[in-house]
Amino acid sequence: MLARVAENVYWMGRYLERMDDTARLINATTHMLIDSHEGTRFSWPVLIDVLGEDTEGFVQEGSSSELGVMHYLIVAEDSAASIRHACTQVRNNARCVREVIPREFWEGINSLHLFVQSECKLASSRAKRYNLMAEVIRRCQAVIGVMDGTMLRDDTYGLFNIGRHLERADMTTRIMDVLILQQLAPAAGRQTRRQFEWSSLLNAMGAVESYRRYFTEEPGETDVTDFLLTYGPFPRSVASCLEKIERSARWLPRSEGVLKTIGNIRNALDSEPLHSLNTLGMHKLIDDVQAGLIDLHGALISESLQAPAA
Amino acid sequence: MSEVIALDPYRPYPGCYDELVDGNGVARPQALSVARFIMQNGAEELARRQAELDRTISAMGVSFTVYSDSQNIDRAWPLDVVPRTIAASDWQRTSDGLKQRLQALNLFINDLYNDQKILKDGIVPSELVLKSKNFLAPCQGFEPAYKVWANICGTDLVRDGEGNFLVLEDNLRVPSGVSYMLENRTVMKRVFPELFAKSTIGPVDDYPAQLWNMLASLSPQDEETPRVVVLTPGIYNSAYFEHSFLAQQMGCPLAENNDLYVDDDRVYLRTLHGPQRVDVIYRRIDDTFIDPQVFRKDSALGIPGLIGAWRAGNVAIANAPGSGVADDKVIYAFVPEIIRYYLKQDPLIDNVPTYLCMDDKERDHVLANLDKLVVKPANESGGYGILIGPRATDEERAQCAAAIRENPRNFIAQPTLNLSTAPTLCDDLLEPRHLDLRPFILQGESLYCTNGGLSRVALRRGSLVVNSSQGGGSKDTWIINHGS
């Protein structure tokens, strides 16, 4: 494939995954709120934290209400964290690489974009919002399904997959980190809510049932952090994402740097039993994994995707 | 006994040939299945199908770009629900005529850049060619594969009041629109599957394969499968949709200028896995922009050294640089003579009668009859700069007359034609709308003409302007074999 468009393919994968993840996160958080007791204090801007944006600036602008945050995460075209923004990026990138993707895949992305443009409005009721997010997830999955069923297993497919799984691993660690940081904060009543939060996280990943089976079937002192970071069979675990990235990266040129950073992240995860880590140690580990993912991205862009000099 | 279906209450404009019905509103034989569908299902169903068709086009992402206030705006491609039908017997002769024309034009271009026999024989005035800005000196003394310069031609056809096809203009530089012909058919098949089941409609979907075969036949290398690339100015170009569509359908890389470079007179593509040799370039960039070392120095779209590689015979470029010399509206007037000169045949398709303003007598006639004529600049495309005399204001006509006197070589005039019409859905009613037809003709090792082409329709009542950039729409074109 052309060196110029390689990055477009990668970003197309990342943004498509981000759309899906963001919609899941929104629904899971809302569900958690429905489950929690009347008067429980939960701050919506935490969601913006997860998505890596500047919460403080946002709160100061006075938009920290549920609707304000949802506007920011779903509708706002100028918000880098919004579903609408991610979708526009998916389509813009697809438009630049249309010649390397099958017609059905292009049509799928195009339909997704039309849907988001016309339907992604600020839902006043939580029920409506739930349905909207569920539809976004369904449509993202439809696009991925079309890709899976039609695309040649070539560089394009590989890069698209690397983008998707890098974004997914990134999102898994971000969500974890925010929950861990919440436990570090000395606010009253945290302890009783912790399980709500972890189960909402599993919910966001469509993993509640999988985790129950893992919990009852796997021996040893493992817990939810093992499941999310190192359990290969779970497709949203960091370990599973790394494996998929590695499999695709092997076919890329100049992939030594990418493969090396994957090894580094694995080493960090394997260095000590996760259940023995206290909250602070866990936070540090997540930080290391995230730094590793940033290195992975850097190695990909600056080495694998740079056309060799003529 | 043949079936008689009147498309009531539809009536064509008096004096205009209608593609679907005769003067009494009775369906022509090739339009029977379409007319039957319309009469059985009514305008309401047509409107429903139109809505379905619009949705399909949006979902397929078929768009075109208009430049407005220095911005590019993507719009959904407009396609009318009623197809245009043409009898296969009519089409056969037209298609032969189009191939004949392209063959002659290519012999002409090759002659101009080499021996210039036609100029020496006084068939075409020398100064007309040699002073044309489309005659590119750096192309002289070169012969491309098969001596064919314009490998892809989009010829605009119209029908006169009697239904005869006439050539309105030849587009030999970077003709566009074929992707819309293909997408129109895909959409229509989804929305009218029953009509396709009941009629014998000539298929169009082999075009990308035909295009690739033609391009591959130009390859200077003998070995294996040649590497063909499509060269685009980039995503901001108004025809980018088509560039990416054709690259996708042919399975070729879509390159921008910076994706290609020339080393030792060979052209390479910058890929993820290193440089790859390129054999054939289907350029969708104007020829004067393709090499800043030879043509426009200010071109940011070009590939330095490309013309050198081409002249060294290491890469084929389609259409060959310099092909535009034959798609000048003044040269157009000479095409019937050009056909006779090179092929010793009479043209199978006529030109629209044309007055050359460079000729004193003809210019006087044009200036005296501006209110009856259509005046066109010799070197514009997209319908820009045209004066439609009968509809222009006195002031516009005066401006045009001054421009003609200032630079007579730059203008031609033609009578205002009664362009043919076809029933078109306008506010849920069928009304006649004028249209033209752009078939695409390929010439490399062999000749190919599309089954029909892109029909463009003027959506405003009475309007003759069919360009999509100026409010035109389109129709799927069905070449129908309805038996004897």
mmCIF file of C-alpha atoms in Angstrom, chain B residues 80-411:
data_model
loop_
_atom_site.group_PDB
_atom_site.id
_atom_site.type_symbol
_atom_site.label_atom_id
_atom_site.label_comp_id
_atom_site.label_asym_id
_atom_site.label_seq_id
_atom_site.Cartn_x
_atom_site.Cartn_y
_atom_site.Cartn_z
ATOM 1 C CA ASP B 80 -33.843 10.891 -11.680
ATOM 2 C CA VAL B 81 -35.995 7.835 -11.134
ATOM 3 C CA VAL B 82 -37.135 7.483 -14.774
ATOM 4 C CA PRO B 83 -34.502 5.802 -16.930
ATOM 5 C CA ARG B 84 -33.718 6.943 -20.431
ATOM 6 C CA THR B 85 -34.193 4.201 -22.990
ATOM 7 C CA ILE B 86 -32.379 3.917 -26.314
ATOM 8 C CA ALA B 87 -32.986 1.182 -28.874
ATOM 9 C CA ALA B 88 -30.005 -1.134 -29.269
ATOM 10 C CA SER B 89 -30.285 -0.799 -33.056
ATOM 11 C CA ASP B 90 -29.907 2.991 -32.755
ATOM 12 C CA TRP B 91 -27.026 2.581 -30.406
ATOM 13 C CA GLN B 92 -25.022 0.212 -32.560
ATOM 14 C CA ARG B 93 -24.564 2.806 -35.292
ATOM 15 C CA THR B 94 -23.821 5.540 -32.757
ATOM 16 C CA SER B 95 -21.251 3.424 -30.995
ATOM 17 C CA ASP B 96 -19.562 2.632 -34.325
ATOM 18 C CA GLY B 97 -19.552 6.341 -35.110
ATOM 19 C CA LEU B 98 -17.934 7.178 -31.784
ATOM 20 C CA LYS B 99 -15.158 4.651 -32.325
ATOM 21 C CA GLN B 100 -14.637 5.958 -35.847
ATOM 22 C CA ARG B 101 -14.344 9.477 -34.501
ATOM 23 C CA LEU B 102 -11.829 8.631 -31.786
ATOM 24 C CA GLN B 103 -9.723 6.629 -34.216
ATOM 25 C CA ALA B 104 -9.553 9.602 -36.578
ATOM 26 C CA LEU B 105 -8.840 12.066 -33.771
ATOM 27 C CA ASN B 106 -5.933 9.937 -32.591
ATOM 28 C CA LEU B 107 -4.478 9.732 -36.093
ATOM 29 C CA PHE B 108 -4.869 13.494 -36.226
ATOM 30 C CA ILE B 109 -3.068 14.121 -32.922
ATOM 31 C CA ASN B 110 -0.247 11.770 -33.850
ATOM 32 C CA ASP B 111 0.107 13.535 -37.197
ATOM 33 C CA LEU B 112 0.190 16.966 -35.541
ATOM 34 C CA TYR B 113 3.038 15.983 -33.238
ATOM 35 C CA ASN B 114 4.954 14.275 -36.023
ATOM 36 C CA ASP B 115 4.651 14.788 -39.780
ATOM 37 C CA GLN B 116 1.856 17.403 -39.814
ATOM 38 C CA LYS B 117 0.626 16.063 -43.145
ATOM 39 C CA ILE B 118 -2.872 17.332 -42.589
ATOM 40 C CA LEU B 119 -1.542 20.864 -42.166
ATOM 41 C CA LYS B 120 0.653 20.576 -45.230
ATOM 42 C CA ASP B 121 -2.318 19.343 -47.215
ATOM 43 C CA GLY B 122 -4.274 22.392 -46.071
ATOM 44 C CA ILE B 123 -7.178 20.442 -44.570
ATOM 45 C CA VAL B 124 -6.796 22.194 -41.201
ATOM 46 C CA PRO B 125 -5.231 25.680 -41.075
ATOM 47 C CA SER B 126 -1.702 25.440 -39.614
ATOM 48 C CA GLU B 127 -1.946 28.502 -37.432
ATOM 49 C CA LEU B 128 -5.063 27.099 -35.803
ATOM 50 C CA VAL B 129 -3.006 24.224 -34.432
ATOM 51 C CA LEU B 130 0.427 25.713 -34.033
ATOM 52 C CA LYS B 131 -0.783 28.793 -32.167
ATOM 53 C CA SER B 132 -3.128 26.821 -29.926
ATOM 54 C CA LYS B 133 -2.102 26.793 -26.279
ATOM 55 C CA ASN B 134 -3.101 23.123 -26.292
ATOM 56 C CA PHE B 135 -0.401 22.246 -28.802
ATOM 57 C CA LEU B 136 2.421 21.234 -26.483
ATOM 58 C CA ALA B 137 5.801 21.571 -28.157
ATOM 59 C CA PRO B 138 7.605 19.136 -25.797
ATOM 60 C CA CYS B 139 5.395 16.348 -27.185
ATOM 61 C CA GLN B 140 6.630 16.740 -30.755
ATOM 62 C CA GLY B 141 8.430 13.860 -32.414
ATOM 63 C CA PHE B 142 7.006 11.271 -30.029
ATOM 64 C CA GLU B 143 4.755 8.309 -30.727
ATOM 65 C CA PRO B 144 2.923 6.663 -27.834
ATOM 66 C CA ALA B 145 1.818 3.010 -27.882
ATOM 67 C CA TYR B 146 -0.306 2.199 -30.958
ATOM 68 C CA LYS B 147 0.160 5.888 -31.895
ATOM 69 C CA VAL B 148 -2.856 6.553 -29.742
ATOM 70 C CA TRP B 149 -2.806 9.728 -27.655
ATOM 71 C CA ALA B 150 -6.327 10.074 -26.306
ATOM 72 C CA ASN B 151 -6.973 6.679 -24.743
ATOM 73 C CA ILE B 152 -10.076 7.732 -22.865
ATOM 74 C CA CYS B 153 -12.602 9.977 -24.538
ATOM 75 C CA GLY B 154 -15.915 11.292 -23.260
ATOM 76 C CA THR B 155 -17.961 12.520 -26.192
ATOM 77 C CA ASP B 156 -21.018 14.662 -25.549
ATOM 78 C CA LEU B 157 -23.946 13.713 -27.769
ATOM 79 C CA VAL B 158 -27.300 15.411 -28.223
ATOM 80 C CA ARG B 159 -30.314 14.504 -30.332
ATOM 81 C CA ASP B 160 -31.890 16.955 -32.736
ATOM 82 C CA GLY B 161 -35.622 17.368 -33.315
ATOM 83 C CA GLU B 162 -35.706 14.289 -35.587
ATOM 84 C CA GLY B 163 -33.912 12.151 -33.036
ATOM 85 C CA ASN B 164 -30.546 12.028 -34.815
ATOM 86 C CA PHE B 165 -27.531 11.852 -32.532
ATOM 87 C CA LEU B 166 -25.078 14.716 -33.086
ATOM 88 C CA VAL B 167 -21.695 15.266 -31.483
ATOM 89 C CA LEU B 168 -21.685 18.385 -29.335
ATOM 90 C CA GLU B 169 -18.090 18.130 -28.168
ATOM 91 C CA ASP B 170 -15.166 15.758 -27.687
ATOM 92 C CA ASN B 171 -13.471 15.601 -24.293
ATOM 93 C CA LEU B 172 -9.969 14.267 -24.760
ATOM 94 C CA ARG B 173 -8.141 15.610 -21.730
ATOM 95 C CA VAL B 174 -9.468 14.204 -18.452
ATOM 96 C CA PRO B 175 -13.128 13.428 -19.198
ATOM 97 C CA SER B 176 -15.111 12.624 -16.071
ATOM 98 C CA GLY B 177 -18.491 11.165 -15.255
ATOM 99 C CA VAL B 178 -18.071 7.469 -15.931
ATOM 100 C CA SER B 179 -18.210 6.606 -12.230
ATOM 101 C CA TYR B 180 -21.667 8.155 -12.086
ATOM 102 C CA MET B 181 -22.772 6.095 -15.068
ATOM 103 C CA LEU B 182 -21.693 2.993 -13.127
ATOM 104 C CA GLU B 183 -23.160 4.052 -9.810
ATOM 105 C CA ASN B 184 -26.453 5.099 -11.435
ATOM 106 C CA ARG B 185 -26.818 1.560 -12.712
ATOM 107 C CA THR B 186 -25.995 0.013 -9.335
ATOM 108 C CA VAL B 187 -28.607 2.183 -7.645
ATOM 109 C CA MET B 188 -31.261 1.476 -10.287
ATOM 110 C CA LYS B 189 -30.724 -2.258 -9.982
ATOM 111 C CA ARG B 190 -31.353 -2.022 -6.265
ATOM 112 C CA VAL B 191 -34.468 0.125 -6.643
ATOM 113 C CA PHE B 192 -36.028 -1.436 -9.790
ATOM 114 C CA PRO B 193 -35.049 -5.096 -9.700
ATOM 115 C CA GLU B 194 -38.310 -6.088 -11.430
ATOM 116 C CA LEU B 195 -37.632 -3.930 -14.486
ATOM 117 C CA PHE B 196 -34.219 -5.462 -14.958
ATOM 118 C CA ALA B 197 -35.757 -8.907 -14.761
ATOM 119 C CA LYS B 198 -38.222 -8.095 -17.557
ATOM 120 C CA SER B 199 -36.059 -6.245 -20.089
ATOM 121 C CA THR B 200 -32.866 -6.859 -21.970
ATOM 122 C CA ILE B 201 -30.783 -3.943 -20.771
ATOM 123 C CA GLY B 202 -27.208 -3.677 -21.991
ATOM 124 C CA PRO B 203 -24.853 -4.032 -19.005
ATOM 125 C CA VAL B 204 -22.318 -1.306 -18.209
ATOM 126 C CA ASP B 205 -20.407 -2.829 -15.346
ATOM 127 C CA ASP B 206 -17.509 -4.163 -17.384
ATOM 128 C CA TYR B 207 -16.109 -0.654 -17.785
ATOM 129 C CA PRO B 208 -13.502 -0.827 -14.967
ATOM 130 C CA ALA B 209 -12.167 -4.104 -16.378
ATOM 131 C CA GLN B 210 -12.144 -2.681 -19.916
ATOM 132 C CA LEU B 211 -10.372 0.427 -18.653
ATOM 133 C CA TRP B 212 -7.726 -1.618 -16.869
ATOM 134 C CA ASN B 213 -7.192 -3.857 -19.903
ATOM 135 C CA MET B 214 -6.784 -0.831 -22.120
ATOM 136 C CA LEU B 215 -4.335 0.801 -19.690
ATOM 137 C CA ALA B 216 -2.398 -2.453 -19.306
ATOM 138 C CA SER B 217 -2.134 -2.707 -23.094
ATOM 139 C CA LEU B 218 -0.119 0.534 -23.029
ATOM 140 C CA SER B 219 2.576 -0.851 -20.738
ATOM 141 C CA PRO B 220 6.091 -0.521 -22.151
ATOM 142 C CA GLN B 221 7.180 -3.645 -20.216
ATOM 143 C CA ASP B 222 6.525 -7.093 -21.621
ATOM 144 C CA GLU B 223 6.713 -9.032 -18.411
ATOM 145 C CA GLU B 224 3.876 -10.172 -16.180
ATOM 146 C CA THR B 225 1.147 -7.886 -14.938
ATOM 147 C CA PRO B 226 1.899 -4.215 -15.475
ATOM 148 C CA ARG B 227 1.588 -1.856 -12.532
ATOM 149 C CA VAL B 228 -1.101 0.710 -13.321
ATOM 150 C CA VAL B 229 -1.771 3.677 -11.033
ATOM 151 C CA VAL B 230 -4.421 6.385 -11.065
ATOM 152 C CA LEU B 231 -2.964 9.864 -10.532
ATOM 153 C CA THR B 232 -5.222 12.348 -8.725
ATOM 154 C CA PRO B 233 -4.687 15.962 -7.690
ATOM 155 C CA GLY B 234 -6.031 14.916 -4.271
ATOM 156 C CA ILE B 235 -9.100 14.820 -2.082
ATOM 157 C CA TYR B 236 -9.989 18.460 -2.705
ATOM 158 C CA ASN B 237 -10.438 17.955 -6.418
ATOM 159 C CA SER B 238 -14.034 18.088 -7.628
ATOM 160 C CA ALA B 239 -13.686 14.696 -9.324
ATOM 161 C CA TYR B 240 -11.970 12.960 -6.395
ATOM 162 C CA PHE B 241 -14.988 10.723 -5.922
ATOM 163 C CA GLU B 242 -14.451 9.354 -9.403
ATOM 164 C CA HIS B 243 -10.692 8.980 -9.021
ATOM 165 C CA SER B 244 -10.997 6.895 -5.879
ATOM 166 C CA PHE B 245 -13.936 4.965 -7.314
ATOM 167 C CA LEU B 246 -12.063 3.956 -10.465
ATOM 168 C CA ALA B 247 -8.925 3.058 -8.515
ATOM 169 C CA GLN B 248 -11.008 0.924 -6.172
ATOM 170 C CA GLN B 249 -12.899 -0.768 -9.002
ATOM 171 C CA MET B 250 -9.739 -1.474 -11.005
ATOM 172 C CA GLY B 251 -7.789 -2.525 -7.917
ATOM 173 C CA CYS B 252 -5.053 0.049 -8.538
ATOM 174 C CA PRO B 253 -3.244 2.408 -6.192
ATOM 175 C CA LEU B 254 -4.577 5.961 -6.176
ATOM 176 C CA ALA B 255 -1.488 8.138 -6.170
ATOM 177 C CA GLU B 256 -0.964 11.813 -5.523
ATOM 178 C CA ASN B 257 2.055 13.439 -7.117
ATOM 179 C CA ASN B 258 4.229 13.021 -4.011
ATOM 180 C CA ASP B 259 3.596 9.294 -4.018
ATOM 181 C CA LEU B 260 5.502 9.070 -7.297
ATOM 182 C CA TYR B 261 9.035 10.022 -8.176
ATOM 183 C CA VAL B 262 11.321 9.671 -11.152
ATOM 184 C CA ASP B 263 14.805 8.230 -10.952
ATOM 185 C CA ASP B 264 16.940 7.615 -14.019
ATOM 186 C CA ASP B 265 13.908 8.107 -16.287
ATOM 187 C CA ARG B 266 11.932 5.473 -14.421
ATOM 188 C CA VAL B 267 8.844 6.134 -12.353
ATOM 189 C CA TYR B 268 8.429 4.681 -8.864
ATOM 190 C CA LEU B 269 5.651 4.516 -6.326
ATOM 191 C CA ARG B 270 6.464 5.093 -2.654
ATOM 192 C CA THR B 271 4.916 2.163 -0.819
ATOM 193 C CA LEU B 272 5.145 0.963 2.729
ATOM 194 C CA HIS B 273 7.483 -1.783 1.547
ATOM 195 C CA GLY B 274 9.737 0.459 -0.534
ATOM 196 C CA PRO B 275 9.740 1.777 -4.108
ATOM 197 C CA GLN B 276 7.731 -0.040 -6.759
ATOM 198 C CA ARG B 277 8.182 0.472 -10.464
ATOM 199 C CA VAL B 278 5.192 2.018 -12.294
ATOM 200 C CA ASP B 279 4.360 1.084 -15.890
ATOM 201 C CA VAL B 280 1.187 2.989 -16.683
ATOM 202 C CA ILE B 281 -0.231 6.200 -15.234
ATOM 203 C CA TYR B 282 -3.892 7.020 -15.698
ATOM 204 C CA ARG B 283 -3.604 10.731 -15.042
ATOM 205 C CA ARG B 284 -6.530 12.759 -13.817
ATOM 206 C CA ILE B 285 -4.472 15.950 -13.722
ATOM 207 C CA ASP B 286 -4.334 18.462 -16.556
ATOM 208 C CA ASP B 287 -1.320 17.789 -18.735
ATOM 209 C CA THR B 288 0.301 21.165 -18.213
ATOM 210 C CA PHE B 289 0.495 20.396 -14.494
ATOM 211 C CA ILE B 290 2.128 16.982 -14.637
ATOM 212 C CA ASP B 291 5.785 17.958 -14.867
ATOM 213 C CA PRO B 292 7.083 21.290 -13.548
ATOM 214 C CA GLN B 293 10.393 20.700 -15.329
ATOM 215 C CA VAL B 294 8.667 20.827 -18.704
ATOM 216 C CA PHE B 295 5.339 22.616 -18.389
ATOM 217 C CA ARG B 296 4.019 24.926 -15.692
ATOM 218 C CA LYS B 297 6.884 25.652 -13.307
ATOM 219 C CA ASP B 298 4.426 26.665 -10.608
ATOM 220 C CA SER B 299 2.605 23.335 -10.603
ATOM 221 C CA ALA B 300 2.456 21.853 -7.132
ATOM 222 C CA LEU B 301 0.689 18.794 -8.525
ATOM 223 C CA GLY B 302 3.396 17.554 -10.836
ATOM 224 C CA ILE B 303 6.117 14.919 -10.817
ATOM 225 C CA PRO B 304 9.483 16.338 -11.872
ATOM 226 C CA GLY B 305 11.009 14.276 -14.650
ATOM 227 C CA LEU B 306 7.815 12.502 -15.659
ATOM 228 C CA ILE B 307 7.860 13.739 -19.240
ATOM 229 C CA GLY B 308 11.471 12.591 -19.562
ATOM 230 C CA ALA B 309 10.500 9.091 -18.395
ATOM 231 C CA TRP B 310 7.562 9.111 -20.809
ATOM 232 C CA ARG B 311 9.636 10.210 -23.776
ATOM 233 C CA ALA B 312 12.265 7.603 -22.871
ATOM 234 C CA GLY B 313 9.521 5.021 -23.310
ATOM 235 C CA ASN B 314 9.648 3.794 -19.716
ATOM 236 C CA VAL B 315 6.154 4.710 -18.657
ATOM 237 C CA ALA B 316 2.842 5.185 -20.459
ATOM 238 C CA ILE B 317 0.611 8.140 -19.612
ATOM 239 C CA ALA B 318 -3.078 8.099 -20.454
ATOM 240 C CA ASN B 319 -4.275 10.340 -21.852
ATOM 241 C CA ALA B 320 -0.947 11.266 -23.364
ATOM 242 C CA PRO B 321 0.141 14.828 -22.642
ATOM 243 C CA GLY B 322 -0.823 17.059 -25.538
ATOM 244 C CA SER B 323 -4.037 15.196 -26.405
ATOM 245 C CA GLY B 324 -5.989 18.337 -25.639
ATOM 246 C CA VAL B 325 -4.906 19.832 -28.937
ATOM 247 C CA ALA B 326 -7.813 18.011 -30.573
ATOM 248 C CA ASP B 327 -10.492 18.960 -28.074
ATOM 249 C CA ASP B 328 -10.647 22.572 -28.946
ATOM 250 C CA LYS B 329 -14.074 23.728 -30.060
ATOM 251 C CA VAL B 330 -12.597 25.266 -33.205
ATOM 252 C CA ILE B 331 -10.806 22.036 -34.176
ATOM 253 C CA TYR B 332 -14.154 20.352 -33.487
ATOM 254 C CA ALA B 333 -15.595 22.051 -36.564
ATOM 255 C CA PHE B 334 -12.987 20.261 -38.683
ATOM 256 C CA VAL B 335 -13.557 16.756 -37.309
ATOM 257 C CA PRO B 336 -15.794 15.548 -40.182
ATOM 258 C CA GLU B 337 -13.003 16.526 -42.586
ATOM 259 C CA ILE B 338 -10.429 14.897 -40.323
ATOM 260 C CA ILE B 339 -12.392 11.626 -40.441
ATOM 261 C CA ARG B 340 -12.567 11.736 -44.238
ATOM 262 C CA TYR B 341 -8.882 12.620 -44.504
ATOM 263 C CA TYR B 342 -7.478 9.815 -42.370
ATOM 264 C CA LEU B 343 -10.048 7.058 -42.676
ATOM 265 C CA LYS B 344 -11.470 7.753 -46.142
ATOM 266 C CA GLN B 345 -14.916 7.257 -44.622
ATOM 267 C CA ASP B 346 -17.933 9.470 -44.140
ATOM 268 C CA PRO B 347 -18.630 10.304 -40.512
ATOM 269 C CA LEU B 348 -21.303 8.033 -39.018
ATOM 270 C CA ILE B 349 -22.321 10.766 -36.584
ATOM 271 C CA ASP B 350 -22.615 14.390 -37.634
ATOM 272 C CA ASN B 351 -21.440 17.495 -35.842
ATOM 273 C CA VAL B 352 -23.812 20.184 -34.688
ATOM 274 C CA PRO B 353 -23.605 22.930 -37.383
ATOM 275 C CA THR B 354 -20.859 25.276 -36.235
ATOM 276 C CA TYR B 355 -19.774 28.796 -37.184
ATOM 277 C CA LEU B 356 -16.140 29.721 -36.719
ATOM 278 C CA CYS B 357 -15.690 33.306 -35.558
ATOM 279 C CA MET B 358 -12.137 33.319 -36.984
ATOM 280 C CA ASP B 359 -13.709 33.273 -40.459
ATOM 281 C CA ASP B 360 -14.743 36.810 -41.459
ATOM 282 C CA LYS B 361 -17.968 35.787 -43.163
ATOM 283 C CA GLU B 362 -19.041 33.387 -40.470
ATOM 284 C CA ARG B 363 -18.196 35.931 -37.773
ATOM 285 C CA ASP B 364 -20.409 38.533 -39.424
ATOM 286 C CA HIS B 365 -23.218 36.013 -39.484
ATOM 287 C CA VAL B 366 -22.673 35.208 -35.795
ATOM 288 C CA LEU B 367 -22.577 38.859 -34.748
ATOM 289 C CA ALA B 368 -25.760 39.577 -36.701
ATOM 290 C CA ASN B 369 -27.586 36.598 -35.189
ATOM 291 C CA LEU B 370 -26.426 36.566 -31.571
ATOM 292 C CA ASP B 371 -30.012 36.395 -30.398
ATOM 293 C CA LYS B 372 -30.489 33.044 -32.147
ATOM 294 C CA LEU B 373 -27.150 31.339 -31.489
ATOM 295 C CA VAL B 374 -25.247 29.664 -28.695
ATOM 296 C CA VAL B 375 -21.728 31.064 -28.415
ATOM 297 C CA LYS B 376 -18.991 28.998 -26.796
ATOM 298 C CA PRO B 377 -15.405 29.803 -25.878
ATOM 299 C CA ALA B 378 -13.014 27.351 -27.562
ATOM 300 C CA ASN B 379 -11.275 26.260 -24.408
ATOM 301 C CA GLU B 380 -13.634 25.992 -21.499
ATOM 302 C CA SER B 381 -15.401 23.037 -20.015
ATOM 303 C CA GLY B 382 -18.165 22.467 -17.502
ATOM 304 C CA GLY B 383 -20.584 24.764 -19.344
ATOM 305 C CA TYR B 384 -18.743 27.897 -18.270
ATOM 306 C CA GLY B 385 -18.542 31.003 -20.423
ATOM 307 C CA ILE B 386 -21.393 29.962 -22.715
ATOM 308 C CA LEU B 387 -23.853 32.524 -24.079
ATOM 309 C CA ILE B 388 -27.282 31.183 -24.915
ATOM 310 C CA GLY B 389 -28.339 33.962 -27.282
ATOM 311 C CA PRO B 390 -32.129 33.703 -27.128
ATOM 312 C CA ARG B 391 -32.085 33.812 -23.312
ATOM 313 C CA ALA B 392 -29.351 36.390 -22.795
ATOM 314 C CA THR B 393 -29.914 40.054 -21.982
ATOM 315 C CA ASP B 394 -28.926 42.791 -24.437
ATOM 316 C CA GLU B 395 -26.023 43.647 -22.184
ATOM 317 C CA GLU B 396 -24.747 40.050 -22.092
ATOM 318 C CA ARG B 397 -24.967 39.881 -25.887
ATOM 319 C CA ALA B 398 -23.067 43.154 -26.255
ATOM 320 C CA GLN B 399 -20.323 41.876 -23.945
ATOM 321 C CA CYS B 400 -20.126 38.658 -25.915
ATOM 322 C CA ALA B 401 -19.911 40.539 -29.247
ATOM 323 C CA ALA B 402 -17.023 42.608 -27.901
ATOM 324 C CA ALA B 403 -15.226 39.481 -26.711
ATOM 325 C CA ILE B 404 -15.653 37.863 -30.138
ATOM 326 C CA ARG B 405 -14.230 40.926 -31.944
ATOM 327 C CA GLU B 406 -11.342 41.052 -29.499
ATOM 328 C CA ASN B 407 -10.350 37.399 -29.975
ATOM 329 C CA PRO B 408 -12.285 35.733 -32.795
ATOM 330 C CA ARG B 409 -10.141 32.564 -32.696
ATOM 331 C CA ASN B 410 -11.485 31.859 -29.240
ATOM 332 C CA PHE B 411 -15.171 31.513 -30.166
#
